[in-house]
Amino acid sequence: MEIVTRIASSFAGLWRNRRRTQHETENLHNRNNSNNEKLTDIQITRYLQQNPEFLDTFIMDEIQLEQVERWMIRKTQRIRKIPQQTGKNGRKTSLSRWKFCVHADKRQMLQDLINSLQLRPTKMHVLWELASCICSAVNADGFRLYLTDAEAESLHLCLSNNFIDENGEPKPLRIKSDAAIPNFVAKSREPIRFSRGDCDHRFEPTILDKSEMAHVMCQPIVYPDGSLVAVLELWRRDCGSPFYEEDEEIGCSYLVWGGIAIHYAHLNLVGLKHRKLNDFLLAVVKSIFQDMVSMDMLVSKIMNFAQRLVDADRASLFLVDSKNKELYATIFDIGCEDKISSGENGNENNTVPKEIRFPIGTGIAGQVAMTGEILNIIDAYADTRFNRSIDQLTGYKTETILCMPIFIRGSVIGVVQMINKRTGYFTKEDEEAFEMFAVYCGLALHHAKLFDKIRRSEQKYRVALEVLSYHNTCSEQEVDKCLTVGIPKKIPGIDSYDFSPFEINDFQKALYSVYMFKDLFGLGRFDKTNLIRFTLTVKKNYRRVPYHNWTHGFSVANTMYSIIKNCSSIFRPNECLALFIGSLCHDLDHRGKNNKFMLDTESPLAAIYSTSTMEHHHFNQTVTILQQEGHNIFSKLSSTEYKQVLSLIKHCILATDLALFFPNKEKLNALVDNETFSWTISEHRMLIQAIAMTGADLSASAKPWEVQTETVKVIFAEFYDQGDEEKRAGRKPIPMMDRDKPGEQAASQLGFLTGICIPCYTLLHRLIPETKPMLNMCNENLSKWQDIAKGIRKFDQ
């Protein structure tokens, strides 16, 4: 009946238009007995019901096929909304078969869609092709396809027919804040048709005013299980007509087939991902049980695959240092294959990894390491946990982050962090694939760590054999001799910064060391025999090299003794203990070669300690001596004190690496200049301890001129020995270590005193005024070296 009424209305409109001609007006006037009565819809409806032949002829001759189809689809849509309504034959009416028969071009579109899916069966491409088909079928001017997050089902990415790349592929765009209609459809799962100026309480009347879209139709796209896949937004311009119910029906009919295609495309994609994952896991297993690769190589493999797995722009892996409660990484920011290749094929001198460290709980990675929970962050800058400083330094913009913990035996051993998914945001599917990958990743890292430990143990074993072949402990006869001679009761001038180590022999240096220890700490908590045995063994573990020998170790300990003695209230008891023992042992088993030489010659020590190579070895030698029977001078300390003293000794010995002096000096200078230094803050105390160790280590430059020149002779003798070995290895030594260039001594001393010694003693004097004699003497020596340098220049001229 509704169709008849609509046809009648159309017929009435056509009839009234014809009345405008004079001839039709006269005929109508005669037919209505010469009055001007207008025809009503009821009269026309009655006439058409009584004359079906006229209706049939009129529709066949006057009405366009597209209009007839529109009527039929709208009628079908209305019937479907009334479940109990049936046709005259008792069956529910359906126009789907008729519709596809009438529109053969739509069948062709679906066929083209199927062919396209065989070539590129990805979810995004399926949705793109489906949206294109529907857009064409309903004669829309354009479309936007809003993708959803699989977990939250919130809109996060937009594909538009206006944005495609050079290869003809859809280019993802971020959704705009004004996507109110698609957001509503995503929540309600109901299709919506809306035109500019419509009154709909759900939306603002002006929602389309600033857009080229005059008419909009939005439809949800769902999986067979009902979960949301995307929202399709079709639009027409002002010149187009509004969307009708039949447009909605056409879209729904496509989406029935499209949903099936999307479902199988998704299954295909998951299958491909699992196959890639399985292939990688097989490669990891081969690496573990066949190649036994190093940790750095394994981390590179893990990062490169993880990056491809979730289509991330950059990748980082941080390992957990549970002892120091830190995260660290030597290989990070994987994201450029050119950089990786240049790192593999470039100069070996440039391949030394730079380690970064930060506390657990700091930043996104630190939070994941602390909680053990996955973090999938859509907007990094909106998250308060995100650290923006790296972006500010590099100029790189972090937008999305997927960060996942790696577990072994229930403990977090590392964190993998993916940065900026290339197409949108990281999804729940990415999380699931990454979670499976993380299990095998943990296994790989665990085995790589075991292999690394074995490799390190082998190097340590080689070092131990080398040390044992050269060193041994002191003899009991030496201990008895010391006990017989006895510890001096008083040594005049030993607490002076001018004390010369060259005026006494090695045995006396051992007795004087025991005296200084007893004078500072007494023997109430320390065993006298153990102290003597420890000191004699330390003496024996200094090699007979020109400079870094027992005389130097004693001299540094004597300077530290003078600092502590002359300013007794500065350092705490355990700090004093660590400073003195650290000074006495700070160059144990020194080979007369610097750290760079150890690295260049691939010494076993360099394989164990990549930074502060010799300093770490000196500390380990100290611990080895303490662990020998009858040598543990700290045996009467409590467990807590013992750990604290050992930790401080390590800090003091490592501080003698001049590479650490410069950053320590900068930090401490800044604190003093800003008047923020505080003796109550442990970090500040650690800095002044480090500077004090450097001052004691360089104290030969602050001794009287006779001691200074004698020390310089043995220093350069050791330098020249290293230079000779470098020449034999085919390398060119620096001028300071080349014995063929003796004129470089004065110039090198000037640079050494002005660049290191004077700044060190100046800073030390600012915080410990009692050390001023060291600064004064260093300045006097500097003046004399300047005179010598001037004389050499005049002689050269």
Short mmCIF file of C-alpha atoms in Angstrom, two decimals, residues 109-383:
data_model
loop_
_atom_site.label_atom_id
_atom_site.label_comp_id
_atom_site.label_asym_id
_atom_site.label_seq_id
_atom_site.Cartn_x
_atom_site.Cartn_y
_atom_site.Cartn_z
CA MET A 109 32.85 -5.48 -7.97
CA LEU A 110 32.69 -8.39 -5.55
CA GLN A 111 34.59 -10.56 -8.01
CA ASP A 112 37.29 -7.88 -8.29
CA LEU A 113 37.44 -7.73 -4.49
CA ILE A 114 38.03 -11.49 -4.27
CA ASN A 115 40.77 -11.32 -6.90
CA SER A 116 42.46 -8.44 -5.08
CA LEU A 117 42.41 -10.32 -1.78
CA GLN A 118 44.34 -13.18 -3.34
CA LEU A 119 47.18 -10.77 -4.11
CA ARG A 120 47.21 -8.76 -0.85
CA PRO A 121 45.27 -10.62 1.84
CA THR A 122 45.85 -8.16 4.68
CA LYS A 123 43.14 -6.87 6.95
CA MET A 124 43.78 -3.23 6.05
CA HIS A 125 43.69 -3.95 2.32
CA VAL A 126 40.50 -5.98 2.61
CA LEU A 127 38.81 -3.11 4.40
CA TRP A 128 40.11 -0.63 1.84
CA GLU A 129 38.81 -2.65 -1.14
CA LEU A 130 35.48 -3.29 0.58
CA ALA A 131 35.03 0.43 1.35
CA SER A 132 35.88 1.30 -2.25
CA CYS A 133 33.25 -1.14 -3.54
CA ILE A 134 30.53 0.24 -1.26
CA CYS A 135 31.49 3.82 -2.11
CA SER A 136 31.10 3.07 -5.80
CA ALA A 137 27.87 1.10 -5.31
CA VAL A 138 26.05 3.92 -3.52
CA ASN A 139 27.56 6.68 -5.69
CA ALA A 140 29.28 8.36 -2.75
CA ASP A 141 31.84 11.11 -3.39
CA GLY A 142 34.31 9.63 -0.94
CA PHE A 143 34.80 7.57 2.19
CA ARG A 144 36.77 7.34 5.39
CA LEU A 145 37.49 4.08 7.14
CA TYR A 146 38.07 4.30 10.89
CA LEU A 147 40.00 1.33 12.29
CA THR A 148 39.66 0.21 15.90
CA ASP A 149 41.84 -1.05 18.68
CA ALA A 150 41.01 -4.74 19.07
CA GLU A 151 41.05 -4.55 22.87
CA ALA A 152 39.30 -1.27 23.63
CA GLU A 153 37.34 -1.06 20.37
CA SER A 154 38.10 2.65 20.22
CA LEU A 155 38.74 4.45 16.94
CA HIS A 156 42.40 5.21 16.43
CA LEU A 157 43.27 5.29 12.72
CA CYS A 158 41.70 6.62 9.55
CA LEU A 159 42.00 5.50 5.92
CA SER A 160 40.68 7.87 3.27
CA ASN A 161 40.24 7.49 -0.46
CA ASN A 162 41.93 10.88 -0.78
CA PHE A 163 45.22 9.68 0.72
CA ILE A 164 47.19 6.96 -1.04
CA ASP A 165 50.95 6.56 -1.40
CA GLU A 166 53.02 6.39 -4.56
CA ASN A 167 52.34 2.65 -4.83
CA GLY A 168 48.58 3.12 -4.72
CA GLU A 169 48.35 1.78 -1.17
CA PRO A 170 46.14 3.44 1.46
CA LYS A 171 48.03 5.81 3.71
CA PRO A 172 46.91 5.71 7.37
CA LEU A 173 46.01 8.98 9.05
CA ARG A 174 45.36 9.90 12.67
CA ILE A 175 41.68 10.48 13.41
CA LYS A 176 40.49 13.99 14.09
CA SER A 177 38.76 15.07 17.24
CA ASP A 178 35.61 15.94 15.25
CA ALA A 179 34.85 12.34 14.26
CA ALA A 180 31.73 12.41 16.44
CA ILE A 181 29.43 10.42 14.15
CA PRO A 182 31.91 7.52 13.61
CA ASN A 183 32.59 7.41 17.34
CA PHE A 184 28.86 7.17 18.04
CA VAL A 185 28.47 4.33 15.52
CA ALA A 186 31.44 2.53 17.09
CA LYS A 187 29.69 2.57 20.46
CA SER A 188 26.11 1.92 19.35
CA ARG A 189 26.83 -0.49 16.43
CA GLU A 190 23.91 1.15 14.61
CA PRO A 191 24.13 2.72 11.12
CA ILE A 192 23.46 6.45 10.89
CA ARG A 193 22.46 8.75 8.01
CA PHE A 194 22.91 12.46 8.55
CA SER A 195 22.71 15.55 6.34
CA ARG A 196 23.83 19.10 6.94
CA GLY A 197 21.14 20.98 8.82
CA ASP A 198 19.40 17.87 10.18
CA CYS A 199 18.04 18.11 13.69
CA ASP A 200 19.41 15.16 15.62
CA HIS A 201 19.82 15.46 19.39
CA ARG A 202 22.80 13.12 19.28
CA PHE A 203 24.95 15.55 17.25
CA GLU A 204 25.56 19.24 16.97
CA PRO A 205 23.63 20.83 14.05
CA THR A 206 26.83 22.49 12.83
CA ILE A 207 28.89 19.27 12.80
CA LEU A 208 29.25 19.32 8.98
CA ASP A 209 29.34 23.08 8.44
CA LYS A 210 33.11 23.34 8.05
CA SER A 211 33.44 20.19 5.98
CA GLU A 212 33.01 19.45 2.28
CA MET A 213 30.66 16.68 3.39
CA ALA A 214 26.99 17.62 3.09
CA HIS A 215 25.53 14.12 3.54
CA VAL A 216 27.05 11.32 5.63
CA MET A 217 26.27 7.65 6.13
CA CYS A 218 28.17 5.62 8.74
CA GLN A 219 27.99 1.85 9.12
CA PRO A 220 29.77 -0.47 11.58
CA ILE A 221 31.88 -3.35 10.26
CA VAL A 222 31.96 -6.30 12.64
CA TYR A 223 33.50 -9.74 12.86
CA PRO A 224 31.24 -12.81 12.82
CA ASP A 225 31.50 -12.92 16.63
CA GLY A 226 30.11 -9.37 16.86
CA SER A 227 33.34 -7.55 17.78
CA LEU A 228 33.97 -4.27 16.02
CA VAL A 229 36.47 -4.13 13.15
CA ALA A 230 35.98 -0.63 11.78
CA VAL A 231 33.48 2.12 11.03
CA LEU A 232 32.83 3.10 7.40
CA GLU A 233 31.93 6.73 6.74
CA LEU A 234 30.53 7.55 3.25
CA TRP A 235 29.87 11.12 2.19
CA ARG A 236 28.40 13.23 -0.57
CA ARG A 237 28.84 16.90 -1.40
CA ASP A 238 26.17 19.59 -1.58
CA CYS A 239 25.47 18.74 -5.21
CA GLY A 240 24.55 15.18 -4.28
CA SER A 241 21.37 13.79 -2.77
CA PRO A 242 21.01 12.52 0.81
CA PHE A 243 21.58 8.88 1.60
CA TYR A 244 18.41 6.77 1.63
CA GLU A 245 17.46 3.50 3.25
CA GLU A 246 18.29 1.61 0.06
CA ASP A 247 21.87 2.98 0.26
CA GLU A 248 22.04 1.57 3.74
CA GLU A 249 20.76 -1.78 2.48
CA ILE A 250 23.32 -1.87 -0.32
CA GLY A 251 26.10 -1.21 2.18
CA CYS A 252 24.82 -3.95 4.49
CA SER A 253 24.71 -6.47 1.63
CA TYR A 254 28.36 -5.79 0.81
CA LEU A 255 29.37 -5.98 4.44
CA VAL A 256 27.94 -9.50 4.73
CA TRP A 257 30.49 -10.73 2.20
CA GLY A 258 33.12 -8.31 3.35
CA GLY A 259 32.90 -9.58 6.94
CA ILE A 260 33.69 -13.10 5.73
CA ALA A 261 36.62 -11.80 3.68
CA ILE A 262 37.95 -9.83 6.64
CA HIS A 263 37.65 -12.87 8.89
CA TYR A 264 39.68 -15.08 6.56
CA ALA A 265 42.18 -12.31 5.85
CA HIS A 266 42.69 -12.05 9.60
CA LEU A 267 43.20 -15.81 9.90
CA ASN A 268 45.67 -15.71 7.03
CA LEU A 269 47.59 -12.85 8.62
CA VAL A 270 47.76 -14.64 11.97
CA GLY A 271 49.01 -17.76 10.21
CA LEU A 272 51.74 -15.82 8.44
CA LYS A 273 52.82 -14.17 11.69
CA HIS A 274 52.98 -17.51 13.47
CA ARG A 275 55.03 -18.98 10.66
CA LYS A 276 57.48 -16.06 10.82
CA LEU A 277 57.62 -16.38 14.59
CA ASN A 278 58.30 -20.12 14.36
CA ASP A 279 61.05 -19.53 11.81
CA PHE A 280 62.69 -17.00 14.11
CA LEU A 281 62.41 -19.25 17.14
CA LEU A 282 64.09 -22.01 15.16
CA ALA A 283 66.91 -19.60 14.30
CA VAL A 284 67.23 -18.64 17.98
CA VAL A 285 67.42 -22.29 19.03
CA LYS A 286 70.13 -22.87 16.43
CA SER A 287 72.04 -19.88 17.76
CA ILE A 288 71.81 -21.19 21.32
CA PHE A 289 72.71 -24.82 20.74
CA GLN A 290 74.90 -24.59 17.63
CA ASP A 291 76.49 -21.17 17.16
CA MET A 292 76.61 -20.14 20.84
CA VAL A 293 76.66 -16.47 19.84
CA SER A 294 77.71 -13.63 22.12
CA MET A 295 75.18 -11.63 24.10
CA ASP A 296 75.52 -8.54 21.89
CA MET A 297 74.97 -10.54 18.71
CA LEU A 298 71.94 -12.27 20.19
CA VAL A 299 70.47 -8.94 21.35
CA SER A 300 70.88 -7.58 17.82
CA LYS A 301 69.03 -10.59 16.39
CA ILE A 302 66.24 -10.27 18.93
CA MET A 303 65.82 -6.56 18.30
CA ASN A 304 65.75 -6.86 14.52
CA PHE A 305 63.11 -9.56 14.59
CA ALA A 306 61.00 -7.89 17.28
CA GLN A 307 60.99 -4.74 15.20
CA ARG A 308 59.70 -6.63 12.16
CA LEU A 309 57.23 -8.66 14.22
CA VAL A 310 55.17 -5.63 15.29
CA ASP A 311 56.18 -3.27 12.44
CA ALA A 312 57.93 -0.83 14.79
CA ASP A 313 60.17 2.02 13.74
CA ARG A 314 62.70 1.51 16.53
CA ALA A 315 63.48 -1.14 19.10
CA SER A 316 65.44 -1.33 22.35
CA LEU A 317 66.28 -4.09 24.79
CA PHE A 318 67.29 -3.32 28.36
CA LEU A 319 68.68 -5.97 30.69
CA VAL A 320 68.15 -5.90 34.44
CA ASP A 321 71.08 -5.41 36.80
CA SER A 322 69.41 -6.77 39.93
CA LYS A 323 72.41 -5.99 42.10
CA ASN A 324 72.41 -2.27 41.38
CA LYS A 325 68.66 -2.15 40.64
CA GLU A 326 69.28 -0.67 37.22
CA LEU A 327 68.42 -1.27 33.59
CA TYR A 328 71.28 -1.20 31.12
CA ALA A 329 71.81 -1.62 27.40
CA THR A 330 74.87 -1.78 25.17
CA ILE A 331 72.81 -2.18 21.97
CA PHE A 332 69.71 -0.02 21.69
CA ASP A 333 67.72 2.16 19.31
CA ILE A 334 67.72 -0.48 16.58
CA GLY A 335 65.84 1.09 13.70
CA CYS A 336 68.13 1.73 10.78
CA GLU A 337 69.56 -1.15 8.78
CA ASP A 338 72.23 1.15 7.36
CA LYS A 339 73.50 1.84 10.86
CA ILE A 340 73.54 -1.86 11.65
CA SER A 341 75.42 -2.73 8.50
CA SER A 342 77.97 0.03 9.03
CA GLY A 343 78.47 -1.21 12.57
CA GLU A 344 79.18 -4.72 11.31
CA ASN A 345 81.47 -3.78 8.43
CA GLY A 346 83.04 -0.57 9.67
CA ASN A 347 86.21 0.16 11.53
CA GLU A 348 86.69 -2.13 14.50
CA ASN A 349 87.79 0.82 16.63
CA ASN A 350 84.30 2.29 16.30
CA THR A 351 82.39 -0.84 17.30
CA VAL A 352 82.93 -0.61 21.06
CA PRO A 353 79.38 -0.39 22.48
CA LYS A 354 78.42 2.54 24.65
CA GLU A 355 76.46 1.42 27.66
CA ILE A 356 73.49 3.35 29.03
CA ARG A 357 72.07 2.82 32.50
CA PHE A 358 69.13 4.15 34.51
CA PRO A 359 67.37 3.09 37.73
CA ILE A 360 64.51 0.60 37.70
CA GLY A 361 61.25 2.52 37.91
CA THR A 362 62.47 5.37 35.71
CA GLY A 363 60.59 5.94 32.46
CA ILE A 364 58.39 3.45 30.64
CA ALA A 365 60.97 0.65 30.49
CA GLY A 366 61.83 1.14 34.17
CA GLN A 367 58.15 0.95 35.12
CA VAL A 368 57.70 -2.32 33.21
CA ALA A 369 60.82 -3.77 34.83
CA MET A 370 59.48 -2.84 38.26
CA THR A 371 55.89 -4.07 37.82
CA GLY A 372 56.37 -6.88 35.30
CA GLU A 373 53.28 -5.66 33.40
CA ILE A 374 52.92 -4.91 29.69
CA LEU A 375 52.48 -1.25 28.74
CA ASN A 376 50.86 -0.32 25.43
CA ILE A 377 50.90 3.48 25.19
CA ILE A 378 49.01 5.23 22.40
CA ASP A 379 50.29 8.76 23.15
CA ALA A 380 53.72 8.84 24.80
CA TYR A 381 53.66 12.56 25.55
CA ALA A 382 50.34 12.23 27.34
CA ASP A 383 51.83 9.66 29.72
#
